[in-house]
Short mmCIF file of C-alpha atoms and ligand atoms in Angstrom, two decimals:
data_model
loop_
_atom_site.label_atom_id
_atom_site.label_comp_id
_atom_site.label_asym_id
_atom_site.label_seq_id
_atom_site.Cartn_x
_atom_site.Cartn_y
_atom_site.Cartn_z
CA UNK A 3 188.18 -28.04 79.84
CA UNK A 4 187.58 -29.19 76.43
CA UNK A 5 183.75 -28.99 75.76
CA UNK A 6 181.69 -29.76 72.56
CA UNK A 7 178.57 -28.48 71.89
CA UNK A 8 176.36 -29.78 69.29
CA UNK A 9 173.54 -28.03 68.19
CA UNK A 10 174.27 -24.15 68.26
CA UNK A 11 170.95 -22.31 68.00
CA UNK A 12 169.58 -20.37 70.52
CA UNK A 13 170.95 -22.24 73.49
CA UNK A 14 173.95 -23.75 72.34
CA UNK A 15 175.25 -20.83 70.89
CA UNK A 16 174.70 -18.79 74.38
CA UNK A 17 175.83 -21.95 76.78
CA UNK A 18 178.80 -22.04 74.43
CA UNK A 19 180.03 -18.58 74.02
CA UNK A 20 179.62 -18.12 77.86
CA UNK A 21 181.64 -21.45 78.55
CA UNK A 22 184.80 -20.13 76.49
CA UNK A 23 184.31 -16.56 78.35
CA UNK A 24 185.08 -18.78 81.79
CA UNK A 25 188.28 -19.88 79.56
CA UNK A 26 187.27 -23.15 78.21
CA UNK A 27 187.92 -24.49 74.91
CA UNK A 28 184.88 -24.61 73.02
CA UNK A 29 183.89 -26.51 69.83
CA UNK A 30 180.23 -25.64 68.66
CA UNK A 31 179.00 -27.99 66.03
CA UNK A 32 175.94 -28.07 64.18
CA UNK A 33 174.24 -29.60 60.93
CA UNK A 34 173.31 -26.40 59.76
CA UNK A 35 176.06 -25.19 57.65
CA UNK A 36 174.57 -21.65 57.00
CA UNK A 37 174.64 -21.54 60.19
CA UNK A 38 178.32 -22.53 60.79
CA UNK A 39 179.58 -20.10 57.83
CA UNK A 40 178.15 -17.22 59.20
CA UNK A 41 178.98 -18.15 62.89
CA UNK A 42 182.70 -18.97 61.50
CA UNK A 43 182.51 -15.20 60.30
CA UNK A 44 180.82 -14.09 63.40
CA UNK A 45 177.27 -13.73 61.63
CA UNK A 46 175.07 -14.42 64.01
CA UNK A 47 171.97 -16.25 63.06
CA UNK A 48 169.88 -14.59 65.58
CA UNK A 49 169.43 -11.87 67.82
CA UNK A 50 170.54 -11.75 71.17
CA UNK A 51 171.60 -8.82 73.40
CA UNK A 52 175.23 -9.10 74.52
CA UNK A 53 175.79 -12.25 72.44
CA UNK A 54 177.80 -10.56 68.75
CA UNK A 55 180.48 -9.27 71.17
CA UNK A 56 180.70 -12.42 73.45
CA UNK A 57 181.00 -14.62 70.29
CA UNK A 58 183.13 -12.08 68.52
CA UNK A 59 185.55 -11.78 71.20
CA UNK A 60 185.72 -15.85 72.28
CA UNK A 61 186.27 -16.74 68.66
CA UNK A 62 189.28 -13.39 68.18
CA UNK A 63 191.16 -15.36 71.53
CA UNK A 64 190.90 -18.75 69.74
CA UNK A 65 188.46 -20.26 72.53
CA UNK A 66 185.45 -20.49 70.43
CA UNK A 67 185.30 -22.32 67.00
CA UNK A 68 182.65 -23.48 64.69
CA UNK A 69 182.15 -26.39 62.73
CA UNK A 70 179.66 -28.86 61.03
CA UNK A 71 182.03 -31.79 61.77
CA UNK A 72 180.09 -33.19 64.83
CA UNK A 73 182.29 -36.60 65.36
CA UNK A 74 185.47 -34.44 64.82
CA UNK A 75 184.43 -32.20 67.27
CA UNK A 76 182.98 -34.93 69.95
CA UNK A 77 186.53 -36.67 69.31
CA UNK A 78 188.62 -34.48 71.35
CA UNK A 79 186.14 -33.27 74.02
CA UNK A 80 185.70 -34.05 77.98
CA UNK A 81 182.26 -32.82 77.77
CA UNK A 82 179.63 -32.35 75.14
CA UNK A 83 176.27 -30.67 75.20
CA UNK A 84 173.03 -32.10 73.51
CA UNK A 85 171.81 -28.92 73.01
CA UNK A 86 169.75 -29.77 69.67
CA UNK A 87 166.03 -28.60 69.31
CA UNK A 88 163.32 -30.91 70.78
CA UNK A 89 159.82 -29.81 68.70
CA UNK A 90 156.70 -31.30 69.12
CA UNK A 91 155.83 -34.35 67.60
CA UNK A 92 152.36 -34.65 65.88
CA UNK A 93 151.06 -35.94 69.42
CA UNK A 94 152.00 -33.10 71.13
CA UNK A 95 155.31 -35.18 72.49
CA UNK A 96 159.23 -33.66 71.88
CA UNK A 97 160.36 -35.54 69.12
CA UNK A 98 163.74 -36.92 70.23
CA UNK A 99 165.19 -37.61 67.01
CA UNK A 100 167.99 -35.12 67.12
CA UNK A 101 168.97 -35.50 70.42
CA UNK A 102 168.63 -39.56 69.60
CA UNK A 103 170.61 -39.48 66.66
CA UNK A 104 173.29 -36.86 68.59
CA UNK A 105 174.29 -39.70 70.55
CA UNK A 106 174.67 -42.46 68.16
CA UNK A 107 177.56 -40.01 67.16
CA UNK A 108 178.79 -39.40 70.21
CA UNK A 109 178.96 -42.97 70.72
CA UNK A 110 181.40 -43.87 67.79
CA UNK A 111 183.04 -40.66 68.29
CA UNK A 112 183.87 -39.91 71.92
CA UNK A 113 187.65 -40.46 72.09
CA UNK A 114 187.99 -40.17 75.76
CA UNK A 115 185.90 -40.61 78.88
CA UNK A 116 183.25 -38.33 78.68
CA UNK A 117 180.63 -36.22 80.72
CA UNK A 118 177.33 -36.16 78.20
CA UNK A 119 175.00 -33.25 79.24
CA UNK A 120 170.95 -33.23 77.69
CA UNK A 121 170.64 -29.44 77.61
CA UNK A 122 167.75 -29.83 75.70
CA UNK A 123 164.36 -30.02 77.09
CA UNK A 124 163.45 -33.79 77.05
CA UNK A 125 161.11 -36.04 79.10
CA UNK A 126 161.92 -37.88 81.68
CA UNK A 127 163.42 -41.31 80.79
CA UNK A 128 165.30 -39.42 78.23
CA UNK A 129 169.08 -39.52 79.71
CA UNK A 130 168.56 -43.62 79.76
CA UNK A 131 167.92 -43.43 76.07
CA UNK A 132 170.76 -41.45 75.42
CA UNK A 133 172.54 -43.76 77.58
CA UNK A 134 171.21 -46.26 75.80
CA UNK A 135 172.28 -45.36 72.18
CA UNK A 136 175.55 -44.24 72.91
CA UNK A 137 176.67 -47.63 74.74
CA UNK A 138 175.93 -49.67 71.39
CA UNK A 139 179.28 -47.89 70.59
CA UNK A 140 181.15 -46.33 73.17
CA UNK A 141 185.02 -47.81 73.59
CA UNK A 142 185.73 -45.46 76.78
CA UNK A 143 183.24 -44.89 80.14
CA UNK A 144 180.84 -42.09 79.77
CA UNK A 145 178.49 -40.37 82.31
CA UNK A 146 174.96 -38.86 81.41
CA UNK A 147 174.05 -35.64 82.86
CA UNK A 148 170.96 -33.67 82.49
CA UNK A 149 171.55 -29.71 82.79
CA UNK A 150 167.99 -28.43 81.97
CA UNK A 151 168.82 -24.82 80.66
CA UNK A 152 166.60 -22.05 82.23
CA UNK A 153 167.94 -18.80 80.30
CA UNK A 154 165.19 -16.48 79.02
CA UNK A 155 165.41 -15.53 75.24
CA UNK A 156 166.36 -11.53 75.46
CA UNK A 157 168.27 -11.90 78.29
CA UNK A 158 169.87 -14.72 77.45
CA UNK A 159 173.37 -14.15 78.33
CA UNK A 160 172.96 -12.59 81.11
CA UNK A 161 170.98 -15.66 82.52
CA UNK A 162 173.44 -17.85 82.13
CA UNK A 163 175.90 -16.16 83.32
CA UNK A 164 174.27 -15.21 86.41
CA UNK A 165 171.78 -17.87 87.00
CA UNK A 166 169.21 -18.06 89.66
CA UNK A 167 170.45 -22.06 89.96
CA UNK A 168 171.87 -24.48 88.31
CA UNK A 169 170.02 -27.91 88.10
CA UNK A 170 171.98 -30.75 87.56
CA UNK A 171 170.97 -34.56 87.50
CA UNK A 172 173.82 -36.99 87.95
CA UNK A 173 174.59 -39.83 89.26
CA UNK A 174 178.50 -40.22 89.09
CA UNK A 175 180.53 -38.61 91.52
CA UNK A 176 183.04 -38.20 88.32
CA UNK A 177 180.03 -36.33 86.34
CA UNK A 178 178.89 -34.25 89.66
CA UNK A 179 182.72 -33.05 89.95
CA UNK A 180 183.27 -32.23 86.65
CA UNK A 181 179.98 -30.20 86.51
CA UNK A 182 180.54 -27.96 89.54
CA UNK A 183 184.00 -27.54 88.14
CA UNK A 184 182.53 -25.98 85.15
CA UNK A 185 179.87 -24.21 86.93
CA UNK A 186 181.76 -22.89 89.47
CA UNK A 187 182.49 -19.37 88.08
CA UNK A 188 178.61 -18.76 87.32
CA UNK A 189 177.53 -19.65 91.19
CA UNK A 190 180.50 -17.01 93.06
CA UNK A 191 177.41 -15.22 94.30
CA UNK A 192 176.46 -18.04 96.61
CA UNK A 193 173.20 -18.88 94.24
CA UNK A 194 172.85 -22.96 94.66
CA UNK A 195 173.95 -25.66 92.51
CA UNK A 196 171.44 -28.74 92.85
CA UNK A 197 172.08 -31.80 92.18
CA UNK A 198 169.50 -34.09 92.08
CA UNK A 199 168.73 -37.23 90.14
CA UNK A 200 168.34 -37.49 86.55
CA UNK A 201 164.34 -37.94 86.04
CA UNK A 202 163.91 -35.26 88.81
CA UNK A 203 166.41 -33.22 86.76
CA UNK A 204 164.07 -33.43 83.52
CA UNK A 205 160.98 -33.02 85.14
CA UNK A 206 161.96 -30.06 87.06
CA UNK A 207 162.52 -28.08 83.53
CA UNK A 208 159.36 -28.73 82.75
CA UNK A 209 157.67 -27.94 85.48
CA UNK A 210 158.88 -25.03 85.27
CA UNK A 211 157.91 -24.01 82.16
CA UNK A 212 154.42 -25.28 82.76
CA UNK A 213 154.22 -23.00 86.40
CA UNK A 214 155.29 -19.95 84.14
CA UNK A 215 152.66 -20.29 81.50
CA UNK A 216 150.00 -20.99 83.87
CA UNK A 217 150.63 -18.08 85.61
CA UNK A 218 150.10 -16.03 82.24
CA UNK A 219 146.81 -17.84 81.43
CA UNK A 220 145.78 -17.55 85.40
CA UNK A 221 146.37 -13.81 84.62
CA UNK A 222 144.82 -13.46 81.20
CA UNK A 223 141.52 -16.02 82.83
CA UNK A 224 140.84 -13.08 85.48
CA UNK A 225 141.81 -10.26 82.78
CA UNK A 226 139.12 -11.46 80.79
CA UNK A 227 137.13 -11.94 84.06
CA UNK A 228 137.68 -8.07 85.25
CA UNK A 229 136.28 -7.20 81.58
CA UNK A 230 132.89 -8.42 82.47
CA UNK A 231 132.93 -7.32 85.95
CA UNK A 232 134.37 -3.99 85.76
CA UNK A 233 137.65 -4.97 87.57
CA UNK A 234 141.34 -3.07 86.33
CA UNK A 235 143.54 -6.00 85.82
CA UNK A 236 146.38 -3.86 86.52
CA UNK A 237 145.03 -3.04 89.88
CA UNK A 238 144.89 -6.71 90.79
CA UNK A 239 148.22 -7.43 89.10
CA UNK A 240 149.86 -5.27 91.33
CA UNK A 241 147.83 -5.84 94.69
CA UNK A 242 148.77 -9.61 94.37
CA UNK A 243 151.71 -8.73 93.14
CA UNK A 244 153.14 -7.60 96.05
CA UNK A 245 152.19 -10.71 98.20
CA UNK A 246 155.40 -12.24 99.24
CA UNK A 247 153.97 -15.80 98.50
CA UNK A 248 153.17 -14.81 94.97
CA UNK A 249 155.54 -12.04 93.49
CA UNK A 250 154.87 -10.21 91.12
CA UNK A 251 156.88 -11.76 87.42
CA UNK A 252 154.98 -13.38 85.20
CA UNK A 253 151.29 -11.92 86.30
CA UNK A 254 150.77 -9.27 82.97
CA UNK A 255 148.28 -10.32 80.67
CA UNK A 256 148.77 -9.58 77.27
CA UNK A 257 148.04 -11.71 73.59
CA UNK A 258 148.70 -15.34 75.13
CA UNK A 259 152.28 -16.69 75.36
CA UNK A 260 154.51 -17.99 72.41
CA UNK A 261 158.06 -18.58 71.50
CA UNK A 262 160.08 -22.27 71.34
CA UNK A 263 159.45 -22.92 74.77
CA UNK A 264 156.22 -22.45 76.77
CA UNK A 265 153.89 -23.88 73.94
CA UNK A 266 156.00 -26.93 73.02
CA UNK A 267 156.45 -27.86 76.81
CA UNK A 268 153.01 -27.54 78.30
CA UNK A 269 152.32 -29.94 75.19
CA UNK A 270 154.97 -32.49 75.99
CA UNK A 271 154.03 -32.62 79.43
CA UNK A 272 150.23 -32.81 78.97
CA UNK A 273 151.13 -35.90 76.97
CA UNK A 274 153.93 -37.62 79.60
CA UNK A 275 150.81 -37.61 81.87
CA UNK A 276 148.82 -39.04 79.59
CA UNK A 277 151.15 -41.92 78.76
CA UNK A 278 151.39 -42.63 82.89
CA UNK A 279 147.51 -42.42 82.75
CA UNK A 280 147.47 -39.58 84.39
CA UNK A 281 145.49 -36.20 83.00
CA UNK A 282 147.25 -32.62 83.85
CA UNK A 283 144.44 -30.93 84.20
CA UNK A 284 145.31 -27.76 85.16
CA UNK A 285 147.48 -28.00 81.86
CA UNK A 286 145.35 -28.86 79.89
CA UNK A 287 143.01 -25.37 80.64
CA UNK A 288 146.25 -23.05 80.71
CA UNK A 289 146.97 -24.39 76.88
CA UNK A 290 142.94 -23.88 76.17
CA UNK A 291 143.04 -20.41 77.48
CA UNK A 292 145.97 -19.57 76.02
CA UNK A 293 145.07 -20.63 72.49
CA UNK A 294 141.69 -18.23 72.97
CA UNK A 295 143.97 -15.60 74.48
CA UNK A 296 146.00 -15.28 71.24
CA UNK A 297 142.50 -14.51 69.30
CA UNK A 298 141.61 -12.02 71.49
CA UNK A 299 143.80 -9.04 69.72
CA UNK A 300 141.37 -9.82 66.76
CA UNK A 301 137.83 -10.05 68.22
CA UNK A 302 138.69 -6.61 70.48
CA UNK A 303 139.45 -4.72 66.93
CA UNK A 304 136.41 -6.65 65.29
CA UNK A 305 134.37 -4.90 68.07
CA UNK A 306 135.80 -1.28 67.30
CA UNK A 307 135.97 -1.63 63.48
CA UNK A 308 132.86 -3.96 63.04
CA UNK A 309 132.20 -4.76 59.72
CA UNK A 310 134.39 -2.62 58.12
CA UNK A 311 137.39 -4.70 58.95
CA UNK A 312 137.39 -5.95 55.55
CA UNK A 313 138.93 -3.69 53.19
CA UNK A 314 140.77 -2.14 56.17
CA UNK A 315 144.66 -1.25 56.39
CA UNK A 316 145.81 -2.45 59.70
CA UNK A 317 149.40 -1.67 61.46
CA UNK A 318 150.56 -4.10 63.68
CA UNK A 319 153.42 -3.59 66.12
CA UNK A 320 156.04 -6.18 67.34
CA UNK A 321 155.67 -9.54 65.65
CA UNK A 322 158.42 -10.88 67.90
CA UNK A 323 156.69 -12.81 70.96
CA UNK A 324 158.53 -10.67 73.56
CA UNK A 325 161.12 -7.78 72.97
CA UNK A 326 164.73 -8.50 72.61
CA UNK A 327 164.40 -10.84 70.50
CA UNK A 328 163.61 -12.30 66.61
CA UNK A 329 162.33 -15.33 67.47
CA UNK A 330 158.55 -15.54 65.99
CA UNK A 331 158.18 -19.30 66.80
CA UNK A 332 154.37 -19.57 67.84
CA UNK A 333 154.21 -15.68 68.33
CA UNK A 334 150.48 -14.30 68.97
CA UNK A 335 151.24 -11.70 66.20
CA UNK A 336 151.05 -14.56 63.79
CA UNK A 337 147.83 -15.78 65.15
CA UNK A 338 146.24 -11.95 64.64
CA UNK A 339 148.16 -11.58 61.08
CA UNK A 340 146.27 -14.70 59.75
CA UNK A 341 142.99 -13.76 61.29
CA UNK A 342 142.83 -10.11 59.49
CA UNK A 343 143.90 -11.80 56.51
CA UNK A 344 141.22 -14.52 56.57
CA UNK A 345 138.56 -11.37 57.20
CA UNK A 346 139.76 -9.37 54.22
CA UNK A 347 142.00 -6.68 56.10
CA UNK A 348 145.64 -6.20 54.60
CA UNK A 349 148.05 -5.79 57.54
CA UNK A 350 151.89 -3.37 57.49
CA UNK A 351 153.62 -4.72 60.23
CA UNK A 352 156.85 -3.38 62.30
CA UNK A 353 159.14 -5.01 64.67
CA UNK A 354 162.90 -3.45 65.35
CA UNK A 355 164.67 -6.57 64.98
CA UNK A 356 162.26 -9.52 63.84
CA UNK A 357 160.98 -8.50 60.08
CA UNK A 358 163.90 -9.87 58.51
CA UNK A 359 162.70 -13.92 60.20
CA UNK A 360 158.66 -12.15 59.77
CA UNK A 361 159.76 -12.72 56.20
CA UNK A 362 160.39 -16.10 55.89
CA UNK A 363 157.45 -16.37 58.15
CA UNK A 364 154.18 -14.05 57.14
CA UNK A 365 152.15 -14.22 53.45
CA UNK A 366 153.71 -12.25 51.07
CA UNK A 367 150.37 -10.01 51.02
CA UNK A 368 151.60 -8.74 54.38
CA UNK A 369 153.60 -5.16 54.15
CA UNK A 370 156.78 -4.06 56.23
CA UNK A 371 157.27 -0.57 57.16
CA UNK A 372 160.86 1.06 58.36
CA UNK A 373 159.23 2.42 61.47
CA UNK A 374 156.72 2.13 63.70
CA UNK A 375 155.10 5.46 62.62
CA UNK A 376 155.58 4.64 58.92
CA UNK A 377 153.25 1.69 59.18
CA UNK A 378 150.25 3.70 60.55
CA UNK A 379 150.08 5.92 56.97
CA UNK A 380 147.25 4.91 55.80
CA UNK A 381 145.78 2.88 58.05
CA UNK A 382 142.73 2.32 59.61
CA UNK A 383 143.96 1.19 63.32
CA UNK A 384 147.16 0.43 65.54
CA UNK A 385 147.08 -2.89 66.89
CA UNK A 386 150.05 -3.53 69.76
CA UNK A 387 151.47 -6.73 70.23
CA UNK A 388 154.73 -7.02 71.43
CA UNK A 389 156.02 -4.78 74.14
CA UNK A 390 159.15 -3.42 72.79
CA UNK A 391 160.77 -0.56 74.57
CA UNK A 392 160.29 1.98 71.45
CA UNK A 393 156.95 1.53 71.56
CA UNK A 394 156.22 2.43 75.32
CA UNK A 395 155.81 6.15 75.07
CA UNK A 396 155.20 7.26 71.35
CA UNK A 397 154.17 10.03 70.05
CA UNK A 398 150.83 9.41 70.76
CA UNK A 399 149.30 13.47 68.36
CA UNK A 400 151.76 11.77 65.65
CA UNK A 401 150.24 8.66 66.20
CA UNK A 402 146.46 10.41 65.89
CA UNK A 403 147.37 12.57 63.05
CA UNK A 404 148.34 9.65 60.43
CA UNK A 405 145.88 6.66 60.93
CA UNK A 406 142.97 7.23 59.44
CA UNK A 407 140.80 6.52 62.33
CA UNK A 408 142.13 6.91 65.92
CA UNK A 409 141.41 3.24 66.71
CA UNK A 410 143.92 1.48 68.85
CA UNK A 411 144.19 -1.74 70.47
CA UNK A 412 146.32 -2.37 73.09
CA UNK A 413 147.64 -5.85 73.48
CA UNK A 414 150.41 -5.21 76.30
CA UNK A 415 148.12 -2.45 78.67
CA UNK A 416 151.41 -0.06 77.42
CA UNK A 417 149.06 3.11 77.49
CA UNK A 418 146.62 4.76 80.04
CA UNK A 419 143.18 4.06 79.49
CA UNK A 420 142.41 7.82 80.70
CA UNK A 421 145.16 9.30 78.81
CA UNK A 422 144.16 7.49 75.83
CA UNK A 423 140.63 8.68 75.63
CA UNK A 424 141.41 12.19 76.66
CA UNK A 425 143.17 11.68 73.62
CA UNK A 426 140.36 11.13 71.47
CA UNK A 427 141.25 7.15 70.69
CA UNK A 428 139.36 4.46 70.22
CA UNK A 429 140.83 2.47 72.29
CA UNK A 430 140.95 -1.48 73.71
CA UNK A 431 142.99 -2.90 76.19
CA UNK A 432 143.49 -6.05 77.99
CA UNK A 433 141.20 -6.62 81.37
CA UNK A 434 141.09 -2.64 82.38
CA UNK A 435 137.73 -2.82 83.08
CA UNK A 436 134.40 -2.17 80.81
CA UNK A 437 136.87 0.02 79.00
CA UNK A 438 139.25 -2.61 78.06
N1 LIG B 533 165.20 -21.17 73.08
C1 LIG B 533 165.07 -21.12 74.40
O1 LIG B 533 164.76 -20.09 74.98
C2 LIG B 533 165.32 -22.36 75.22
C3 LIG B 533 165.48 -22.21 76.61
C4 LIG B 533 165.72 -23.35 77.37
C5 LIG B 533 165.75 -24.61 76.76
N2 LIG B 533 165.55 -24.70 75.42
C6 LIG B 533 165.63 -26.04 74.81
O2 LIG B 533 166.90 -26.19 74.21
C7 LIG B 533 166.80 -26.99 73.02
C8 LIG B 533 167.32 -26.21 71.84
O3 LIG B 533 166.51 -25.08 71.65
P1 LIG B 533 166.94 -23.87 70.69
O4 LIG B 533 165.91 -22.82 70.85
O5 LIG B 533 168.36 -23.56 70.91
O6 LIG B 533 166.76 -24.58 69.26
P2 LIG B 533 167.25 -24.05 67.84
O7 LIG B 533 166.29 -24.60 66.87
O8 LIG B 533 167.50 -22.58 67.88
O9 LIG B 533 168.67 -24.76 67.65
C9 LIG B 533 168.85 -26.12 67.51
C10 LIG B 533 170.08 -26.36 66.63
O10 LIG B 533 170.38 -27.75 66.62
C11 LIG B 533 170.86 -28.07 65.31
N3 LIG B 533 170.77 -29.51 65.08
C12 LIG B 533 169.68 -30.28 64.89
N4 LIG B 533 170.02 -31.57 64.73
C13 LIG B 533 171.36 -31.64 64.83
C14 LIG B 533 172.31 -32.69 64.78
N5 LIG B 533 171.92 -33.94 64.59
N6 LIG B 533 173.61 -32.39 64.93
C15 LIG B 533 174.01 -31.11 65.12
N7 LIG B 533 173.16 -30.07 65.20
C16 LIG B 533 171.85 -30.33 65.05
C17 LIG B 533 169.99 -27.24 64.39
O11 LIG B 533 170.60 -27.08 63.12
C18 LIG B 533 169.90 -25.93 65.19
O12 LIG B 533 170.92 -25.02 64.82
C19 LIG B 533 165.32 -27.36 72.91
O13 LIG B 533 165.12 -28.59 73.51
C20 LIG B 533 164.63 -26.27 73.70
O14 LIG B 533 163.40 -26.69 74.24
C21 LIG B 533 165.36 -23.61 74.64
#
């Protein structure tokens, strides 16, 4: 099949790449023409396991091209992803204006009839505006889908090419065809294609998204619980854990969630109630806890350094906000980097992949160091914040021997509380107890 996708960041770029491995043509266009120069010679502009190869080896067979010529590339296609980014508006609602303005083009540029997919996360209601816009010019019959995208940044490729289902909202039998025809090699295990309709389609993204981040602040709630009460998060963690009815992803507590996702959609969906006149309550506390969840790296090392925070070095590891990736969108190490500005500290940071986008991203005050051991010379305390594999099971006498003091706090529960104070640290955690 011919397919077009416009907008190739971090999902159209994957959805993209993994359409031409299945043998499709595929046209990724995008406004960004940075972007497209690199991607034209196979410079990624982020980081993605799996991805360099996948795009490397699509574009080397002639099944994956690059352009900034959107119209051009909508001209010639059977299907085209919206896969354009959706941020929040100043109300907390996804500002459509991308995704809006992608289909005026479509519109006056389809040259066939056409399957048009929303891959990016919209509200419900969204597909008839889309509709909408692109009938003012359309010459041939189209048919809106919407193909909420589920893959996990980090694992990205590997999610959508073995997804757990694929949701699809349609209302054509020509658009529900097509779709399973293109889906078809990602399903061979057996897992389910649903089709459903349209508005169920959107909401179901989003309720997604808002399940998996209240699950992180219903864990981070009762780590901060087991503090006061003496209770090892961990413990609990894993005895509900292993209830059948609960399972155990998505219950470790750590700095608060962040990236391009969880944040942005709790918002958006906390204000579609709103608009119905309905509140999301439950919502409305995960975002509350979660925005006191992402100081809590900062008042733990306030504790152990007290006053003399100011005038203090601190090293801060991980800035992405999860491993495997560079995206720092909304990342709780930005939230802690601020804070021991604002209180005088100076901060050398380390990530393995994100410090090039920390760049753009951090006050120039803040220092970089080539490894995670070179950013503890000279400082006063180790801060943890993203759980990268590398920094699992370091060195921990190194680790002793160059900070200054042995003061270390623990954002991801990577270390043994025991361990660490047979050690000799000073050392915080997240919900282990008084100790944490
Ligand atoms: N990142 C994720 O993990 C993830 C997962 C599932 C769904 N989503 C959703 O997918 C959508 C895209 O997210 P992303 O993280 O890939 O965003 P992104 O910011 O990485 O990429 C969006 C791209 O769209 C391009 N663009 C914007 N306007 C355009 C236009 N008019 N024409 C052509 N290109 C245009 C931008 O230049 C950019 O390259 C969002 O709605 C997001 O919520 C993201």
């Amino acid at each position: 099949m011919n397919i077009c996708i416009v907008g190739t960041g971090y999902v159209g770029l994957v959805v993209g790449a993994c359409l031409a491995e299945t043998g499709n043509q595929v046209i990724g266009a995008d406004v960004d023409e940075k972007k497209i120069e690199g991607l034209k010679n196979a410079i990624l502009p982020i980081y993605e396991p799996g991805l360099d190869r996948l795009v490397e080896r699509n574009q080397a067979a002639g099944r994956l091209v690059f352009t900034t010529d959107v119209g051009k590339a909508v001209s010639t296609a059977d299907v085209v992803f919206i896969a354009v980014g959706t941020p929040p508006d100043e109300d907390g609602s996804a500002d459509l204006r991308h995704v809006l303005s992608v289909a005026e083009t479509v519109g006056r540029t389809m040259g066939r009839e056409l399957v048009i997919v929303t891959k990016s996360t919209v509200p419900v209601g969204t597909a008839a505006k889309v509709a909408a816009c692109v009938s003012k010019h359309a010459k041939f019959p189209f048919h809106v889908v919407s193909n909420p995208e589920f893959l996990k940044e980090g694992a990205a490729v590997d999610d959508f090419m073995k997804p757990d289902r694929v949701v699809l909202g349609a209302e054509s039998d020509h658009a529900r065809s097509v779709m399973a025809e293109l889906y078809a090699p990602f399903v061979r295990t057996g897992k389910p294609i649903i089709f459903m309709d349209i508005a169920s389609a959107e909401m179901t993204k989003y309720a997604a998204n808002a399940m998996l981040a209240t699950r992180i602040s219903f864990m981070n709630d009762i780590a901060n619980l087991c503090e006061r009460t003496g209770a090892n998060v961990d413990m609990v963690r894993r005895g509900i854990g292993s209830d059948e009815r609960i399972g155990p992803a998505f219950l470790f507590p750590g700095p608060g969630y962040g990236g391009s996702c969880f944040p942005k959609d709790v918002k958006a969906l906390v204000k579609t109630a709103r608009d119905c006149g309905h509140d999301l309550r439950i919502l409305e506390a995960v975002e509350a806890v979660n925005d006191d969840q992402k100081h809590r790296l900062f008042a733990k090392l306030s504790d152990l350094l007290g006053s003399s925070l100011r005038g203090a070095r601190v090293a801060v590891w991980g800035l992405a906000f999860k491993p495997n990736t560079d995206d720092m969108r909304e990342a709780p190490a930005l939230t802690l980097i601020d804070a021991l500005l604002a209180a005088g500290a100076s901060v050398v940071a380390h990530d393995p992949v994100a410090m090039t986008e920390a760049k753009h991203r951090l006050p120039t005050a803040v220092e970089f160091a080539e490894s995670g051991y070179d950013a503890l010379n000279g400082a006063d305390a180790l801060v943890v914040v993203t759980d990268w594999n590398e920094y699992r099971h370091p060195d921990f006498a190194r680790i002793k021997q160059t900070l200054k003091r042995p003061v270390v706090v623990d954002g991801r529960n990577l270390y043994s509380v025991d361990k660490m104070r047979a050690m000799g640290f000073t050392y915080a955690s997240i919900g282990r107890g008084a100790s944490a």
